[in-house]
PDB file of C-alpha atoms in Angstrom:
ATOM      1  CA  MET Z   1      -0.034   0.416  -0.101  1.00  0.00           C
ATOM      2  CA  LYS Z   2       0.864   3.417  -0.851  1.00  0.00           C
ATOM      3  CA  PHE Z   3       0.252   6.326   1.278  1.00  0.00           C
ATOM      4  CA  ILE Z   4       0.031  10.045   0.146  1.00  0.00           C
ATOM      5  CA  SER Z   5      -0.731  13.059   2.476  1.00  0.00           C
ATOM      6  CA  LEU Z   6      -3.934  15.032   2.179  1.00  0.00           C
ATOM      7  CA  ALA Z   7      -1.550  18.086   1.371  1.00  0.00           C
ATOM      8  CA  SER Z   8      -0.254  16.634  -1.948  1.00  0.00           C
ATOM      9  CA  LEU Z   9      -3.751  16.323  -3.132  1.00  0.00           C
ATOM     10  CA  SER Z  10      -5.605  19.073  -1.720  1.00  0.00           C
ATOM     11  CA  ILE Z  11      -4.359  21.570  -3.972  1.00  0.00           C
ATOM     12  CA  PHE Z  12      -4.155  19.071  -6.822  1.00  0.00           C
ATOM     13  CA  ALA Z  13      -6.104  16.909  -8.792  1.00  0.00           C
ATOM     14  CA  LEU Z  14      -6.413  17.537 -11.949  1.00  0.00           C
ATOM     15  CA  SER Z  15      -7.103  15.195 -14.175  1.00  0.00           C
ATOM     16  CA  ALA Z  16      -8.262  16.687 -16.833  1.00  0.00           C
ATOM     17  CA  ALA Z  17     -10.939  15.298 -18.875  1.00  0.00           C
ATOM     18  CA  LEU Z  18      -8.766  12.602 -20.806  1.00  0.00           C
ATOM     19  CA  PRO Z  19     -10.555  11.125 -23.653  1.00  0.00           C
ATOM     20  CA  ALA Z  20     -10.747   7.274 -23.988  1.00  0.00           C
ATOM     21  CA  SER Z  21      -9.716   7.041 -27.407  1.00  0.00           C
ATOM     22  CA  ALA Z  22      -6.830   8.850 -29.112  1.00  0.00           C
ATOM     23  CA  ALA Z  23      -7.201  11.836 -30.989  1.00  0.00           C
ATOM     24  CA  PRO Z  24      -5.442  13.027 -33.983  1.00  0.00           C
ATOM     25  CA  ASN Z  25      -1.962  15.275 -32.905  1.00  0.00           C
ATOM     26  CA  ASP Z  26      -3.169  19.062 -33.790  1.00  0.00           C
ATOM     27  CA  PRO Z  27      -0.335  21.003 -32.493  1.00  0.00           C
ATOM     28  CA  VAL Z  28      -2.417  24.283 -33.863  1.00  0.00           C
ATOM     29  CA  SER Z  29      -5.071  23.431 -31.431  1.00  0.00           C
ATOM     30  CA  LYS Z  30      -3.170  22.531 -28.627  1.00  0.00           C
ATOM     31  CA  GLU Z  31      -1.347  26.110 -28.981  1.00  0.00           C
ATOM     32  CA  LYS Z  32      -5.004  27.904 -29.069  1.00  0.00           C
ATOM     33  CA  VAL Z  33      -5.956  26.117 -26.107  1.00  0.00           C
ATOM     34  CA  LEU Z  34      -2.817  27.186 -24.481  1.00  0.00           C
ATOM     35  CA  LYS Z  35      -3.243  30.754 -25.428  1.00  0.00           C
ATOM     36  CA  TYR Z  36      -6.620  30.798 -24.093  1.00  0.00           C
ATOM     37  CA  ILE Z  37      -5.449  29.626 -20.762  1.00  0.00           C
ATOM     38  CA  GLN Z  38      -2.814  32.206 -20.545  1.00  0.00           C
ATOM     39  CA  ASP Z  39      -4.897  35.325 -22.244  1.00  0.00           C
ATOM     40  CA  ASN Z  40      -7.885  34.108 -19.963  1.00  0.00           C
ATOM     41  CA  PRO Z  41      -6.957  33.708 -16.469  1.00  0.00           C
ATOM     42  CA  ALA Z  42     -10.108  35.038 -14.668  1.00  0.00           C
ATOM     43  CA  LYS Z  43     -12.561  32.864 -17.074  1.00  0.00           C
ATOM     44  CA  LEU Z  44     -10.560  29.693 -15.595  1.00  0.00           C
ATOM     45  CA  ASN Z  45     -12.103  29.807 -11.590  1.00  0.00           C
ATOM     46  CA  PRO Z  46     -12.923  28.241  -9.817  1.00  0.00           C
ATOM     47  CA  PRO Z  47     -11.508  25.969 -11.280  1.00  0.00           C
ATOM     48  CA  CYS Z  48     -12.303  21.894 -10.817  1.00  0.00           C
ATOM     49  CA  PHE Z  49     -10.167  18.814 -10.792  1.00  0.00           C
ATOM     50  CA  TRP Z  50     -10.667  15.042 -10.674  1.00  0.00           C
ATOM     51  CA  SER Z  51      -9.040  11.773 -10.289  1.00  0.00           C
ATOM     52  CA  GLY Z  52     -10.021   8.416  -9.785  1.00  0.00           C
ATOM     53  CA  ARG Z  53     -12.852   5.772  -8.963  1.00  0.00           C
ATOM     54  CA  THR Z  54     -15.044   4.468  -6.335  1.00  0.00           C
ATOM     55  CA  PRO Z  55     -16.606   0.944  -5.942  1.00  0.00           C
ATOM     56  CA  MET Z  56     -20.305   0.829  -5.958  1.00  0.00           C
ATOM     57  CA  ASP Z  57     -22.243  -0.293  -3.024  1.00  0.00           C
ATOM     58  CA  SER Z  58     -24.435  -2.418  -4.431  1.00  0.00           C
ATOM     59  CA  ASN Z  59     -22.265  -4.358  -6.956  1.00  0.00           C
ATOM     60  CA  PRO Z  60     -18.521  -4.117  -5.919  1.00  0.00           C
ATOM     61  CA  SER Z  61     -17.321  -4.618  -9.251  1.00  0.00           C
ATOM     62  CA  LYS Z  62     -18.322  -1.854 -10.915  1.00  0.00           C
ATOM     63  CA  TYR Z  63     -17.151   1.730 -10.415  1.00  0.00           C
ATOM     64  CA  TYR Z  64     -18.313   5.442  -9.960  1.00  0.00           C
ATOM     65  CA  SER Z  65     -15.875   7.097 -12.286  1.00  0.00           C
ATOM     66  CA  ALA Z  66     -14.813  10.359 -11.049  1.00  0.00           C
ATOM     67  CA  SER Z  67     -14.407  11.470 -14.938  1.00  0.00           C
ATOM     68  CA  LYS Z  68     -18.246  11.173 -15.262  1.00  0.00           C
ATOM     69  CA  GLU Z  69     -18.894  12.054 -12.083  1.00  0.00           C
ATOM     70  CA  VAL Z  70     -17.480  15.596 -11.969  1.00  0.00           C
ATOM     71  CA  LEU Z  71     -20.120  16.349 -14.700  1.00  0.00           C
ATOM     72  CA  LYS Z  72     -22.732  16.406 -11.711  1.00  0.00           C
ATOM     73  CA  PHE Z  73     -20.178  17.697  -9.277  1.00  0.00           C
ATOM     74  CA  GLN Z  74     -19.124  20.738 -11.148  1.00  0.00           C
ATOM     75  CA  GLY Z  75     -23.032  22.110 -10.787  1.00  0.00           C
ATOM     76  CA  PRO Z  76     -24.054  24.640  -8.185  1.00  0.00           C
ATOM     77  CA  PRO Z  77     -23.352  25.433  -5.715  1.00  0.00           C
ATOM     78  CA  ARG Z  78     -19.547  25.186  -7.166  1.00  0.00           C
ATOM     79  CA  LYS Z  79     -20.049  26.070 -10.654  1.00  0.00           C
ATOM     80  CA  CYS Z  80     -16.490  24.861 -11.463  1.00  0.00           C
ATOM     81  CA  HIS Z  81     -14.443  24.801 -14.370  1.00  0.00           C
ATOM     82  CA  THR Z  82     -12.416  21.513 -15.856  1.00  0.00           C
ATOM     83  CA  ILE Z  83      -9.909  21.674 -18.489  1.00  0.00           C
ATOM     84  CA  GLY Z  84     -12.216  19.639 -20.778  1.00  0.00           C
ATOM     85  CA  ASP Z  85     -14.353  22.690 -20.490  1.00  0.00           C
ATOM     86  CA  ILE Z  86     -11.819  25.281 -20.775  1.00  0.00           C
ATOM     87  CA  VAL Z  87     -10.715  23.447 -23.936  1.00  0.00           C
ATOM     88  CA  LYS Z  88     -14.277  23.893 -25.774  1.00  0.00           C
ATOM     89  CA  GLU Z  89     -14.518  27.007 -24.519  1.00  0.00           C
ATOM     90  CA  ALA Z  90     -11.082  27.818 -26.463  1.00  0.00           C
ATOM     91  CA  GLY Z  91     -13.311  26.654 -29.724  1.00  0.00           C
ATOM     92  CA  VAL Z  92     -11.143  23.571 -29.622  1.00  0.00           C
ATOM     93  CA  ASP Z  93     -13.033  19.989 -29.631  1.00  0.00           C
ATOM     94  CA  PRO Z  94     -11.407  17.901 -26.855  1.00  0.00           C
ATOM     95  CA  ASP Z  95     -12.529  14.669 -28.514  1.00  0.00           C
ATOM     96  CA  HIS Z  96     -11.197  15.135 -32.061  1.00  0.00           C
ATOM     97  CA  ASP Z  97      -8.282  18.007 -31.741  1.00  0.00           C
ATOM     98  CA  ILE Z  98      -6.489  16.996 -28.808  1.00  0.00           C
ATOM     99  CA  ALA Z  99      -4.017  14.089 -28.680  1.00  0.00           C
ATOM    100  CA  ASP Z 100      -3.886  11.651 -25.556  1.00  0.00           C
ATOM    101  CA  ASP Z 101      -0.392  12.517 -24.832  1.00  0.00           C
ATOM    102  CA  GLU Z 102      -1.175  16.880 -25.041  1.00  0.00           C
ATOM    103  CA  TRP Z 103      -3.457  16.417 -22.430  1.00  0.00           C
ATOM    104  CA  PRO Z 104      -0.602  16.317 -19.751  1.00  0.00           C
ATOM    105  CA  THR Z 105       0.832  19.882 -20.947  1.00  0.00           C
ATOM    106  CA  LEU Z 106      -2.744  21.563 -21.268  1.00  0.00           C
ATOM    107  CA  SER Z 107      -3.315  20.565 -17.596  1.00  0.00           C
ATOM    108  CA  LYS Z 108      -0.181  21.563 -16.566  1.00  0.00           C
ATOM    109  CA  ALA Z 109      -0.830  24.960 -17.702  1.00  0.00           C
ATOM    110  CA  PHE Z 110      -4.070  25.069 -16.386  1.00  0.00           C
ATOM    111  CA  ALA Z 111      -2.952  23.991 -12.475  1.00  0.00           C
ATOM    112  CA  GLU Z 112      -0.296  26.480 -12.787  1.00  0.00           C
ATOM    113  CA  THR Z 113      -2.646  29.569 -13.908  1.00  0.00           C
ATOM    114  CA  VAL Z 114      -5.733  29.093 -12.011  1.00  0.00           C
ATOM    115  CA  SER Z 115      -6.338  31.316  -8.709  1.00  0.00           C
ATOM    116  CA  GLY Z 116      -8.627  31.311  -5.619  1.00  0.00           C
ATOM    117  CA  GLN Z 117     -10.547  28.317  -4.029  1.00  0.00           C
ATOM    118  CA  VAL Z 118      -9.734  24.912  -6.042  1.00  0.00           C
ATOM    119  CA  TYR Z 119     -12.563  21.900  -5.687  1.00  0.00           C
ATOM    120  CA  ALA Z 120     -11.377  18.472  -6.162  1.00  0.00           C
ATOM    121  CA  LEU Z 121     -13.351  15.451  -6.945  1.00  0.00           C
ATOM    122  CA  LEU Z 122     -11.840  11.994  -6.296  1.00  0.00           C
ATOM    123  CA  GLY Z 123     -12.350   8.478  -5.713  1.00  0.00           C
ATOM    124  CA  LYS Z 124     -11.735   6.297  -2.868  1.00  0.00           C
ATOM    125  CA  SER Z 125      -8.713   4.703  -5.598  1.00  0.00           C
ATOM    126  CA  VAL Z 126      -6.506   6.950  -7.301  1.00  0.00           C
ATOM    127  CA  GLN Z 127      -3.794   6.058  -9.002  1.00  0.00           C
ATOM    128  CA  THR Z 128      -0.230   6.935  -8.208  1.00  0.00           C
ATOM    129  CA  THR Z 129       0.844   7.421 -11.752  1.00  0.00           C
ATOM    130  CA  SER Z 130      -2.396   9.338 -12.877  1.00  0.00           C
ATOM    131  CA  VAL Z 131      -1.680  12.855 -14.800  1.00  0.00           C
ATOM    132  CA  TRP Z 132      -2.749  14.540 -11.512  1.00  0.00           C
ATOM    133  CA  LEU Z 133      -0.935  13.041  -9.166  1.00  0.00           C
ATOM    134  CA  THR Z 134       2.290  13.426 -11.331  1.00  0.00           C
ATOM    135  CA  VAL Z 135       1.773  16.781 -13.761  1.00  0.00           C
ATOM    136  CA  GLU Z 136      -0.525  18.760 -12.222  1.00  0.00           C
ATOM    137  CA  LYS Z 137      -0.376  17.981  -8.256  1.00  0.00           C
ATOM    138  CA  PRO Z 138       2.985  19.504  -8.464  1.00  0.00           C
ATOM    139  CA  ALA Z 139       2.106  22.649 -10.263  1.00  0.00           C
ATOM    140  CA  LEU Z 140      -0.749  23.348  -7.932  1.00  0.00           C
ATOM    141  CA  LEU Z 141       1.859  22.973  -5.320  1.00  0.00           C
ATOM    142  CA  LYS Z 142       3.841  25.890  -6.418  1.00  0.00           C
ATOM    143  CA  ASN Z 143       1.046  27.513  -7.440  1.00  0.00           C
ATOM    144  CA  THR Z 144       0.572  30.578  -4.659  1.00  0.00           C
ATOM    145  CA  LYS Z 145      -2.502  32.111  -6.232  1.00  0.00           C
ATOM    146  CA  VAL Z 146      -4.388  28.980  -5.071  1.00  0.00           C
ATOM    147  CA  THR Z 147      -6.158  30.258  -1.808  1.00  0.00           C
ATOM    148  CA  GLY Z 148      -7.840  26.970  -0.586  1.00  0.00           C
ATOM    149  CA  THR Z 149      -9.071  23.325  -1.515  1.00  0.00           C
ATOM    150  CA  GLU Z 150     -12.412  21.555  -1.077  1.00  0.00           C
ATOM    151  CA  ILE Z 151     -11.739  18.087  -1.153  1.00  0.00           C
ATOM    152  CA  TRP Z 152     -14.669  15.744  -2.208  1.00  0.00           C
ATOM    153  CA  GLU Z 153     -14.850  12.032  -2.313  1.00  0.00           C
ATOM    154  CA  ILE Z 154     -17.157   9.821  -3.982  1.00  0.00           C
ATOM    155  CA  GLN Z 155     -18.752   7.233  -2.221  1.00  0.00           C
ATOM    156  CA  GLY Z 156     -19.761   3.664  -2.487  1.00  0.00           C
ATOM    157  CA  ASP Z 157     -23.615   4.754  -3.004  1.00  0.00           C
ATOM    158  CA  GLY Z 158     -22.650   7.531  -5.215  1.00  0.00           C
ATOM    159  CA  SER Z 159     -22.975  10.391  -3.114  1.00  0.00           C
ATOM    160  CA  TYR Z 160     -19.676  12.635  -2.207  1.00  0.00           C
ATOM    161  CA  GLU Z 161     -18.559  13.932   0.843  1.00  0.00           C
ATOM    162  CA  LYS Z 162     -16.388  16.575   1.968  1.00  0.00           C
ATOM    163  CA  ILE Z 163     -13.252  15.250   3.421  1.00  0.00           C
ATOM    164  CA  SER Z 164     -11.254  18.732   3.834  1.00  0.00           C
ATOM    165  CA  GLY Z 165     -12.052  22.195   2.884  1.00  0.00           C
ATOM    166  CA  GLY Z 166     -11.657  25.492   2.531  1.00  0.00           C
ATOM    167  CA  THR Z 167      -7.910  25.994   3.110  1.00  0.00           C
ATOM    168  CA  LYS Z 168      -4.623  24.268   2.177  1.00  0.00           C
ATOM    169  CA  VAL Z 169      -4.652  20.978   4.095  1.00  0.00           C
ATOM    170  CA  GLY Z 170      -1.592  19.642   6.207  1.00  0.00           C
ATOM    171  CA  ALA Z 171       0.643  16.872   5.849  1.00  0.00           C
ATOM    172  CA  GLU Z 172      -0.447  15.251   8.758  1.00  0.00           C
ATOM    173  CA  ASP Z 173      -3.788  14.011   7.003  1.00  0.00           C
ATOM    174  CA  GLU Z 174      -3.542  10.812   4.828  1.00  0.00           C
ATOM    175  CA  VAL Z 175      -5.354   8.717   2.583  1.00  0.00           C
ATOM    176  CA  GLU Z 176      -4.651   5.354   1.090  1.00  0.00           C
ATOM    177  CA  LEU Z 177      -3.875   5.364  -2.689  1.00  0.00           C
ATOM    178  CA  GLU Z 178      -3.836   2.233  -5.030  1.00  0.00           C
TER     179      GLU Z 178
END
């Protein structure tokens, strides 16, 4: 078992909306999104990151995926934006114009540019090799414009439980990851 502190998770998360299938590599689209992020920092906020999955109580062989649950989570009262939303706002089709290997670059730029309150939706299980943990988390930890983070965890019944909130979480708080 590996453990990671909630401090590492709190200002983190990301996990951008990574499409399941590879898209054609269109450097013009990637550059268009990077320029949008750079030119429109206020439109990125509040940011919403996600990662992981939680087994369903009713059928433990099935999961609630944060990539799908974030669509409900990001509505009121949070009204937060994922990197997938930002790609669309930049006028780029995330399913067809962004290649899988371009998402980490876009996600890092998003994490480096956001400010204020950050929201994160996590599954009970998060891979240690995930993009948010290896790319976005370090960027968010260095981002001095982030003032607080609310961490929400997907429960086995599909509900969300706030596990930390409002301020940056200390290293003494830990959560177990796969």
